[in-house]
Structures are given as C-alpha cells and as structure tokens.
PDB file of C-alpha atoms in Angstrom:
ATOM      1  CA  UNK A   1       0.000   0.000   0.000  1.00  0.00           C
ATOM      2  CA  UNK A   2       1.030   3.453  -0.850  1.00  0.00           C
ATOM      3  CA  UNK A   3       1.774   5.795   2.203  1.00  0.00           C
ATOM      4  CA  UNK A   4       1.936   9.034   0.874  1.00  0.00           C
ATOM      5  CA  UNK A   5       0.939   9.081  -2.733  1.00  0.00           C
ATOM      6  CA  UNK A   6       1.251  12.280  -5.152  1.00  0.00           C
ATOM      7  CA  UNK A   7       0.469  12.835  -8.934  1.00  0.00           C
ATOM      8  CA  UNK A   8       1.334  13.319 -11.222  1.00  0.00           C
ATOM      9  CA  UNK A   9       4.626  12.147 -11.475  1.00  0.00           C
ATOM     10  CA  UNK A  10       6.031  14.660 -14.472  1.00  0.00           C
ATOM     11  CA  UNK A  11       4.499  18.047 -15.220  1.00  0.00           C
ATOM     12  CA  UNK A  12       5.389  19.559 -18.289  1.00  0.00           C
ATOM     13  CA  UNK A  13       4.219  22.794 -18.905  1.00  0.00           C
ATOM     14  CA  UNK A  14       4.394  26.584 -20.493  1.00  0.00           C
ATOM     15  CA  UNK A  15       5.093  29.488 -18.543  1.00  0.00           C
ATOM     16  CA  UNK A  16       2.074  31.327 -17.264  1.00  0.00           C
ATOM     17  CA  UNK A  17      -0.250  28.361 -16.819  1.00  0.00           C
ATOM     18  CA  UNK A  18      -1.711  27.548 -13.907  1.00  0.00           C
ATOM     19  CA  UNK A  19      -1.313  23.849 -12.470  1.00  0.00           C
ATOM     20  CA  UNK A  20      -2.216  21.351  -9.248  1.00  0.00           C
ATOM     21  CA  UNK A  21      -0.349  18.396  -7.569  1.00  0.00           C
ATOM     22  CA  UNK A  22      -2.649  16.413  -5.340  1.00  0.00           C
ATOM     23  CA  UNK A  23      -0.848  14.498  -2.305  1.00  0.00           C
ATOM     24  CA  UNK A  24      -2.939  12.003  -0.118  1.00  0.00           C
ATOM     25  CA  UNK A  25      -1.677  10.032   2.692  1.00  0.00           C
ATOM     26  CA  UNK A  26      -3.351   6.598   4.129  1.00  0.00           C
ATOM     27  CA  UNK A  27      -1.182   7.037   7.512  1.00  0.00           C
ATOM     28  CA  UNK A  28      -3.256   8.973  10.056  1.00  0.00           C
ATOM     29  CA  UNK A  29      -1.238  11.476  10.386  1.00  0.00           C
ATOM     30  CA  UNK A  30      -1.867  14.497  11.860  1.00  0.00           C
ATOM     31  CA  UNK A  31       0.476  17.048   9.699  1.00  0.00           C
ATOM     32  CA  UNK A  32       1.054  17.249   6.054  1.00  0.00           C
ATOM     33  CA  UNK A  33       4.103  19.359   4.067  1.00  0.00           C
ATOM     34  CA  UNK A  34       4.810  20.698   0.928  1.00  0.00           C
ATOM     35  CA  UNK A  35       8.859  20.875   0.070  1.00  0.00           C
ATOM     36  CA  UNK A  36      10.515  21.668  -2.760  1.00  0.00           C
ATOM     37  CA  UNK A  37      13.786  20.603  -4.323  1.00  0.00           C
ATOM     38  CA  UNK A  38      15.873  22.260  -6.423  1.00  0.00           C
ATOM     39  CA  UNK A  39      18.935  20.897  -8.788  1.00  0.00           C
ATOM     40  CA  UNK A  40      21.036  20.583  -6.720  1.00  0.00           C
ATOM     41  CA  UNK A  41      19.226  18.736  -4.249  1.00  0.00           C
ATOM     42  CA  UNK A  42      18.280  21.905  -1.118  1.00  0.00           C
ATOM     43  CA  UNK A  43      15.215  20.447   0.266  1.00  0.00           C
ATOM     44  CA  UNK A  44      13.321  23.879   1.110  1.00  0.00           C
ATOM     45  CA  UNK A  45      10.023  23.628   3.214  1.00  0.00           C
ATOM     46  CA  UNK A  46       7.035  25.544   1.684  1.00  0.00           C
ATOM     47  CA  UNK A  47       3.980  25.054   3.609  1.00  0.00           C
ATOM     48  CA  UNK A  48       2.886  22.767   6.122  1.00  0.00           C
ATOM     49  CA  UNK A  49      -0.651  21.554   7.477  1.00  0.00           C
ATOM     50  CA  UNK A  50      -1.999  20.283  10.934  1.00  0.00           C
ATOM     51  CA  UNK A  51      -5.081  18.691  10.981  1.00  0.00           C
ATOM     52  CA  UNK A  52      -6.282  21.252   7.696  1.00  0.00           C
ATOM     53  CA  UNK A  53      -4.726  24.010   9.266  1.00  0.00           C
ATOM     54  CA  UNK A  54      -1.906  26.209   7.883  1.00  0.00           C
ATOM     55  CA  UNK A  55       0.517  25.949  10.788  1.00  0.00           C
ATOM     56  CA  UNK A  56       4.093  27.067   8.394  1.00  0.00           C
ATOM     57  CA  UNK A  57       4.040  29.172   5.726  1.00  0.00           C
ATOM     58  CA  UNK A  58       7.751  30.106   4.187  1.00  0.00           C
ATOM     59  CA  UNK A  59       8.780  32.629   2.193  1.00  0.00           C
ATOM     60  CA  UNK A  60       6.840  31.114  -0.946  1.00  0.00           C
ATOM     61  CA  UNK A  61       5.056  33.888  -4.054  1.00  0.00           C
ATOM     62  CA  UNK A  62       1.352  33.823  -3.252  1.00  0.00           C
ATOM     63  CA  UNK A  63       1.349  32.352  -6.515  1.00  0.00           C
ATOM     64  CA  UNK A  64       1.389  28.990  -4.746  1.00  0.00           C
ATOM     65  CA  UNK A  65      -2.013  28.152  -2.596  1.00  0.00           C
ATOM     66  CA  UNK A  66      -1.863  24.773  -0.665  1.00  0.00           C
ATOM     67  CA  UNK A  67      -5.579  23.486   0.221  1.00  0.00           C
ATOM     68  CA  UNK A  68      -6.364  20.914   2.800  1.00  0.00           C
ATOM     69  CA  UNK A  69      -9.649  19.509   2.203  1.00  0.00           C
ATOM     70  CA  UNK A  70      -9.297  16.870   4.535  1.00  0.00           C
ATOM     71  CA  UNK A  71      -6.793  15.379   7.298  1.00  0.00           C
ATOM     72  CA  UNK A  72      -5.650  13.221   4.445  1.00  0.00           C
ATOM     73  CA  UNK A  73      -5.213  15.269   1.424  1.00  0.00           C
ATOM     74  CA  UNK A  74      -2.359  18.139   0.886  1.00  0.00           C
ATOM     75  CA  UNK A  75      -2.749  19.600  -2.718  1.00  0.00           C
ATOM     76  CA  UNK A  76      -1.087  22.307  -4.344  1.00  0.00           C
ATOM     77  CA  UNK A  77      -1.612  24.845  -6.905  1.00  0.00           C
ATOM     78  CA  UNK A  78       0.480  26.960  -8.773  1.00  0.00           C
ATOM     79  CA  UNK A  79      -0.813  29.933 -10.230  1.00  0.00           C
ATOM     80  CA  UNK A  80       0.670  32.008 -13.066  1.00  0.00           C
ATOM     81  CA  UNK A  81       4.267  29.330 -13.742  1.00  0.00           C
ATOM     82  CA  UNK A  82       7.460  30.853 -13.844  1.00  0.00           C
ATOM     83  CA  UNK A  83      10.780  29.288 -15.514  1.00  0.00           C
ATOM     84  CA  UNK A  84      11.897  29.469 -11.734  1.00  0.00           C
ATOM     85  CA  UNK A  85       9.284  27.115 -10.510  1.00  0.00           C
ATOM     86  CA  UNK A  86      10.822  23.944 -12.420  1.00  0.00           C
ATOM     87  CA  UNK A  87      11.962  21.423  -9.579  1.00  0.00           C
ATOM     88  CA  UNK A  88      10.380  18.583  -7.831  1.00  0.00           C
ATOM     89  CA  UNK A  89       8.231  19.135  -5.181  1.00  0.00           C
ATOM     90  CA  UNK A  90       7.719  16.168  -2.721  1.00  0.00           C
ATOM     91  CA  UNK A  91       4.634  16.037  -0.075  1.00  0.00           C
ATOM     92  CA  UNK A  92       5.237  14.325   3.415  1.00  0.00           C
ATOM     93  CA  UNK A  93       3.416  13.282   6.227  1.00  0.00           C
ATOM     94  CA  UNK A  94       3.946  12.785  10.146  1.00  0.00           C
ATOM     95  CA  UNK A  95       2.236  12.450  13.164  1.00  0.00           C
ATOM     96  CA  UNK A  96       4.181  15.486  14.822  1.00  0.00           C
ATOM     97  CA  UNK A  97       6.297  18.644  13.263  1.00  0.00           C
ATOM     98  CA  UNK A  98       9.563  16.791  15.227  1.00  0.00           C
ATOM     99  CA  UNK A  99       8.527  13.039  14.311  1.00  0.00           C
ATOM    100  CA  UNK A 100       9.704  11.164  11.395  1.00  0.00           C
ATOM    101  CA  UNK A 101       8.302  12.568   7.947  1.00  0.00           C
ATOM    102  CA  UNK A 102       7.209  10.060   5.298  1.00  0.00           C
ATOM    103  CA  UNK A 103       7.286  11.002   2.125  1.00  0.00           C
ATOM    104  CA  UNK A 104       5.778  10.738  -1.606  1.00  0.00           C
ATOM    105  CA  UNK A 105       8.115  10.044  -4.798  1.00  0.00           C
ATOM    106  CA  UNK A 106       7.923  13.683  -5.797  1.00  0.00           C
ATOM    107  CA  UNK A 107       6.169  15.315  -8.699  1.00  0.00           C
ATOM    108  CA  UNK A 108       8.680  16.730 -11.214  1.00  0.00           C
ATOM    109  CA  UNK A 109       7.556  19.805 -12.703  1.00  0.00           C
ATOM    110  CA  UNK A 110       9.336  21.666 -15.907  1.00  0.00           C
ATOM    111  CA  UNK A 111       8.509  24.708 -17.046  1.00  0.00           C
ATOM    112  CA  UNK A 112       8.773  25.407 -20.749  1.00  0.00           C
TER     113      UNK A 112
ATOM    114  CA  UNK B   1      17.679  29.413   7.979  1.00  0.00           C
ATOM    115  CA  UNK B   2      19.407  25.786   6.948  1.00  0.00           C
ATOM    116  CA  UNK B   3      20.359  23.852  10.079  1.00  0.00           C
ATOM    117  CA  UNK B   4      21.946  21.016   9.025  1.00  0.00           C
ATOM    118  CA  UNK B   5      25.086  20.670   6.676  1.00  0.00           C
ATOM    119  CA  UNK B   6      26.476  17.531   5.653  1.00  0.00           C
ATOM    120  CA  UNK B   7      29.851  16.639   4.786  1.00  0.00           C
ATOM    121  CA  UNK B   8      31.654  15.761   2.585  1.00  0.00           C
ATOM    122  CA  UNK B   9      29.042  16.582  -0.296  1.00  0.00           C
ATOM    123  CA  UNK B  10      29.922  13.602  -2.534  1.00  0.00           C
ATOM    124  CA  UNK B  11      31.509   9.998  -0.733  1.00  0.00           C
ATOM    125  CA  UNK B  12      32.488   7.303  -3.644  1.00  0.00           C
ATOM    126  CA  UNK B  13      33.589   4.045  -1.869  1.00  0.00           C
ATOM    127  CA  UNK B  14      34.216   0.187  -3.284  1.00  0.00           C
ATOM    128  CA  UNK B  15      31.461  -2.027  -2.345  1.00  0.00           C
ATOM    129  CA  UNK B  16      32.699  -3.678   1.700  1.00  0.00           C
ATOM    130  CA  UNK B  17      34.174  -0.362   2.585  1.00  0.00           C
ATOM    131  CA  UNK B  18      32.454   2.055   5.532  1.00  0.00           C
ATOM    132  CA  UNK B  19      31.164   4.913   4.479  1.00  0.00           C
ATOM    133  CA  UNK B  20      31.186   7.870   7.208  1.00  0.00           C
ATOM    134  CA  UNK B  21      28.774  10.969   6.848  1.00  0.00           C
ATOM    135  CA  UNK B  22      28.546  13.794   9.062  1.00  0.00           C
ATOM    136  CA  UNK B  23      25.950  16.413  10.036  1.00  0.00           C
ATOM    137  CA  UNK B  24      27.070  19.443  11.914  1.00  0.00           C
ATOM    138  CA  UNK B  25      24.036  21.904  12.843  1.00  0.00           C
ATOM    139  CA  UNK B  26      23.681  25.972  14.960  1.00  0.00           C
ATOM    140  CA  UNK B  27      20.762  25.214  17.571  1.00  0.00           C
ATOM    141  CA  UNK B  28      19.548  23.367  20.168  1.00  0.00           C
ATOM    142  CA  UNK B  29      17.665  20.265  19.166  1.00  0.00           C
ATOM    143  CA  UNK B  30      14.861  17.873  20.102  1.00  0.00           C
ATOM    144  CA  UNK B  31      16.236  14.986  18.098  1.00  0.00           C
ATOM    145  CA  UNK B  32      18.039  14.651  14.706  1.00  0.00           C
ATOM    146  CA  UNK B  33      16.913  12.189  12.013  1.00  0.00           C
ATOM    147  CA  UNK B  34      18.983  10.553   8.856  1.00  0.00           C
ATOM    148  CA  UNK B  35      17.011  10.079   5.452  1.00  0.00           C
ATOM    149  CA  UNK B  36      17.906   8.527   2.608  1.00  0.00           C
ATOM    150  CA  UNK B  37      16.850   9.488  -1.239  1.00  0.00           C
ATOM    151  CA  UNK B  38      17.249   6.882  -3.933  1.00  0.00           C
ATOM    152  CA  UNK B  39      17.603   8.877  -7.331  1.00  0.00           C
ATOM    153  CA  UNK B  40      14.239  10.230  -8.423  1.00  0.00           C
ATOM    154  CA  UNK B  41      12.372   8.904  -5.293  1.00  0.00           C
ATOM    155  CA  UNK B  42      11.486  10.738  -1.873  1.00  0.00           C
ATOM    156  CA  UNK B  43      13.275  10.159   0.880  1.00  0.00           C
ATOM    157  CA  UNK B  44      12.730   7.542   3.067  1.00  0.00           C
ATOM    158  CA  UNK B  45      13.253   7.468   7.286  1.00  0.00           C
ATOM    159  CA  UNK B  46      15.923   5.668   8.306  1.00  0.00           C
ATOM    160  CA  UNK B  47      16.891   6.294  12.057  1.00  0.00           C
ATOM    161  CA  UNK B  48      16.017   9.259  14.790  1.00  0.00           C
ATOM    162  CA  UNK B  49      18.966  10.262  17.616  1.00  0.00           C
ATOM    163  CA  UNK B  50      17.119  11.773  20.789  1.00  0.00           C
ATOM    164  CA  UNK B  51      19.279  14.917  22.099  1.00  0.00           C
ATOM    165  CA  UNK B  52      19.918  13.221  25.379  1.00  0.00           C
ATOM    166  CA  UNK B  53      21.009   9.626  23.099  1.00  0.00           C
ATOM    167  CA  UNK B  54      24.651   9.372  22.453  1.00  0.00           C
ATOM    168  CA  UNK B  55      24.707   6.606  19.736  1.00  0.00           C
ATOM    169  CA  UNK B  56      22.235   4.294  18.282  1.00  0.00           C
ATOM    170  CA  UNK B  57      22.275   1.391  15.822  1.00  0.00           C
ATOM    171  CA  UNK B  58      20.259  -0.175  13.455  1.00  0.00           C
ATOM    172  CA  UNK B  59      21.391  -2.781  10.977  1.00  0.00           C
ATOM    173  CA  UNK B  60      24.197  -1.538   9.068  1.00  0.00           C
ATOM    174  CA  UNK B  61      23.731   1.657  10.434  1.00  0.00           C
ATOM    175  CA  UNK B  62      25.019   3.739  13.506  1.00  0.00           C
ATOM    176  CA  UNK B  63      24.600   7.358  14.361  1.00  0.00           C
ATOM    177  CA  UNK B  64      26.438   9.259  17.259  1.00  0.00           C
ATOM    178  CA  UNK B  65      25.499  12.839  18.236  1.00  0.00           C
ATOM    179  CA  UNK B  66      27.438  14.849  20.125  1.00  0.00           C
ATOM    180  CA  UNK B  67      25.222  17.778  21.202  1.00  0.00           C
ATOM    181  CA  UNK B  68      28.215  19.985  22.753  1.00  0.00           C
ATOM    182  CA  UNK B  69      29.649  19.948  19.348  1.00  0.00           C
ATOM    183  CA  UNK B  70      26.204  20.120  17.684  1.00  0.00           C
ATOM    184  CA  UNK B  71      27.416  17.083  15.349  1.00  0.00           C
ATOM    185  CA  UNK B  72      26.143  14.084  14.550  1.00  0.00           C
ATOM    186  CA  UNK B  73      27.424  11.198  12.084  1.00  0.00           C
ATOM    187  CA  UNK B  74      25.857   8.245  10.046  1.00  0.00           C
ATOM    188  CA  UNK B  75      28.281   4.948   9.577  1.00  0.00           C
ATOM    189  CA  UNK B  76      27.281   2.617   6.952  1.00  0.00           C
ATOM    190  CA  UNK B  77      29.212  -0.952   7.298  1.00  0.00           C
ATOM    191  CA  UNK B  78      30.160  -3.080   4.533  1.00  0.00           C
ATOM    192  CA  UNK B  79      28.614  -1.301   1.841  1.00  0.00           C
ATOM    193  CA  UNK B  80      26.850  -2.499  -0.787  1.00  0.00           C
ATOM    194  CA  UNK B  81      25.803  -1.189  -4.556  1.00  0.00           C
ATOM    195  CA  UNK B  82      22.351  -0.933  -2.944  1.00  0.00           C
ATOM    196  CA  UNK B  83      23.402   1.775  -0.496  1.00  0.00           C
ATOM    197  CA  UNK B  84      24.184   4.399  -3.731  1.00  0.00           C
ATOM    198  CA  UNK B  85      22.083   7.181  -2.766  1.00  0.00           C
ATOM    199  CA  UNK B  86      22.002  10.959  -1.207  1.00  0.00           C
ATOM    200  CA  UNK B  87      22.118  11.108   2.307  1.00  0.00           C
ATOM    201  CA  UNK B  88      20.539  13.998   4.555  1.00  0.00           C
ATOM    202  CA  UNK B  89      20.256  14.660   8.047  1.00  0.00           C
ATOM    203  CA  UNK B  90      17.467  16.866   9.675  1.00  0.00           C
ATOM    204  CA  UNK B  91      17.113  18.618  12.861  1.00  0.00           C
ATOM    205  CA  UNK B  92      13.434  18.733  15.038  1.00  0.00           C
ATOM    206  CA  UNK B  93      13.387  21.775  17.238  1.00  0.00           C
ATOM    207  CA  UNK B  94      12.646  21.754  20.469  1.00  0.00           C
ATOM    208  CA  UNK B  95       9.694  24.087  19.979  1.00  0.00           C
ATOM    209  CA  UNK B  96       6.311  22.985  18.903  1.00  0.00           C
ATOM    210  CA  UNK B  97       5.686  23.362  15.523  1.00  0.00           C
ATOM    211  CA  UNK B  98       8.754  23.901  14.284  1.00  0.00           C
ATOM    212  CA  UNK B  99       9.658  21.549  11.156  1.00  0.00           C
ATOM    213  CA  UNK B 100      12.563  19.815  10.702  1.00  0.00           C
ATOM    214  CA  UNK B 101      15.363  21.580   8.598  1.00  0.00           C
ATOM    215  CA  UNK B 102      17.478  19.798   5.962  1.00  0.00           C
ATOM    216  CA  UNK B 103      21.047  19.772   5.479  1.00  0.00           C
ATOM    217  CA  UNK B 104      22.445  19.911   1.414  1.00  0.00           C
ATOM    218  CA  UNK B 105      22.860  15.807   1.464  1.00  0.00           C
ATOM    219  CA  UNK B 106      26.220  13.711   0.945  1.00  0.00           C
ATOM    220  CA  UNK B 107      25.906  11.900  -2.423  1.00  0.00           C
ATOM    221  CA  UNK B 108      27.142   8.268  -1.989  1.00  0.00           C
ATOM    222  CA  UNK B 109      28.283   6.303  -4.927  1.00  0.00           C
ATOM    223  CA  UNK B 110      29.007   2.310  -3.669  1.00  0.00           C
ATOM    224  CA  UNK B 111      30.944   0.852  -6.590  1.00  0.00           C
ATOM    225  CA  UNK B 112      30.686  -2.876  -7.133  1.00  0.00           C
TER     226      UNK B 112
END
C-alpha cells in the first residue's frame, strides 16, 4: 500500500499556466508538508498543514495556494508558472512537526 | 535558515568499505533524524537520535550525536551497490511546531 501518494509524477508545462499536484496520505497522520527541491538537491520547506490548518508558511510567491480539504489530502496549486518554478516538489506526512516525515516520490515539474 | 550541513558533499567508496557521513548543525535540538533518497524517489526514514542519546544502531547503520559539538554522524558498514544514494540529516526543534530543517545531502556512490 502506498503511504503518501502524489500525482502526477512529471508536469510539463508553459510558462504562465496555472497547475495542481494532489498528495494524499493513508497514515493517520496528523500534519502534512509541501517541500521543494531544487537541482542541486536543497530540500526547502514551503507550507505545512496540521489537521487542515496552515501551521508554516515560508517565504513562498502567493502564486502557490496549498488546500487541505481533509486530514488526508495536501494539494497544491500553482498559479501564473514561472521558468523558476521547475523542480520537484515532494509532499510528506507525520504524526508530529519533530517526528519522522514520510514522504511521496515527488512530482517533477518543468517549465517550458 | 538551513540547520543542518552535511559533509563531505559527494563519498564514492568500493562495495565492503564504511562509508562515514557527518551532520554538523547551529541550535539546540529535540532529536536529529537521517534520510535517505534513492535517485528520483522521496526520501525515506531511516533512524532518529534523541538529544539526550549518544549513539544508536540499526542494521548496518550507527549514528552518534554529540550535542556539545552540535554534530552528529551516520556509519554505513560493509557497503553495498544498494546503499548508492544521497544522504541527509534533519534537525526537530525543540519548539512545537517547528519543522525539521534539511542539510544539502552527501551523495554516496558504492561501486561494485
């Protein structure tokens, strides 16, 4: 069974559309996150959920808008694409902000 | 700002050689965690050091912390091909919902 589960896998795109990665996890847990990782590898937290509730917010463009609908589900959309926006972004899950995160296989996005 | 930062950045070692990674970090911390990322995969959990834990095993693997130098290191044993991957360590806060923070990785090649 797939723990934390996000699609799609590739996103190919043009600049200036607007796009969403869904994330759901099967866990229980209590907190969801949004990361993203750039070429050469940085691992940057964006946003990150407790119980449906925005608990972090980073330095991310309002451009982006997480949405939790549901303990479960963690999506993400992406308004207005930049060339800067191209890098995988990988959702997690835990049961606590200090606990071990487990995470999806990442959803690379490339921005034409 | 990061936390973690892992050295060396890149570790190529023949296949039955130890590998030796270490994690140096600024702050106090609840607990530090190792993860390991398989090419184009997430990363995936593979052991959590308490701050008041000195060393702790698990398989192939040991981590020691040593919180008065704020480092902490992850020994892989008799490598194998298998074990090719980037390795990070993160740091949990003591503070509630504070996220962990990611160090840059050390890229280990295992060569057979």
């Amino acid at each position: 069974d797939t723990a934390v589960s996000q699609t799609p896998k590739y996103l190919v795109t043009q600049m200036g559309n607007d796009k969403s990665i869904k994330c759901e996890q099967n866990l229980g847990h209590d907190t969801m996150y949004w990361y993203k990782q750039d070429s050469k590898k940085f691992l940057k937290i964006m946003f990150s959920y407790n119980n449906k509730e925005l608990i972090i917010n980073e330095t991310v463009p309002n451009r982006f808008s997480p949405k939790s609908p549901d303990k479960a589900h963690l999506n993400l959309h992406i308004n207005s694409l930049e060339l800067g926006d191209s890098a995988v972004y990988f959702c997690a899950s835990s049961h606590a902000s200090n606990q071990p995160q487990h995470f999806g296989d990442g959803t690379r996005l490339s921005i034409l | 700002s990061q936390q973690g930062e892992e050295d060396p950045q890149a570790l190529s070692i023949q296949e039955g050689e130890n590998a030796t990674m270490n994690c140096s970090y600024k702050t106090s911390i609840n607990n530090l965690q190792w993860y390991r990322q398989n090419s184009g995969r997430g990363l995936v959990h593979l052991i959590l050091i308490r701050s008041n834990e000195r060393e702790k095993h698990s398989g192939r693997l040991r981590v020691t912390l040593d919180t008065s130098k704020k480092s902490s290191s992850l020994l892989i044993t008799a490598s194998r091909a298998a074990d090719t991957a980037s390795y990070f360590c993160a740091t949990a806060a003591n503070s509630g919902n504070t996220p962990l923070v990611f160090g840059k990785g050390t890229r280990l090649s295992v060569i057979a």
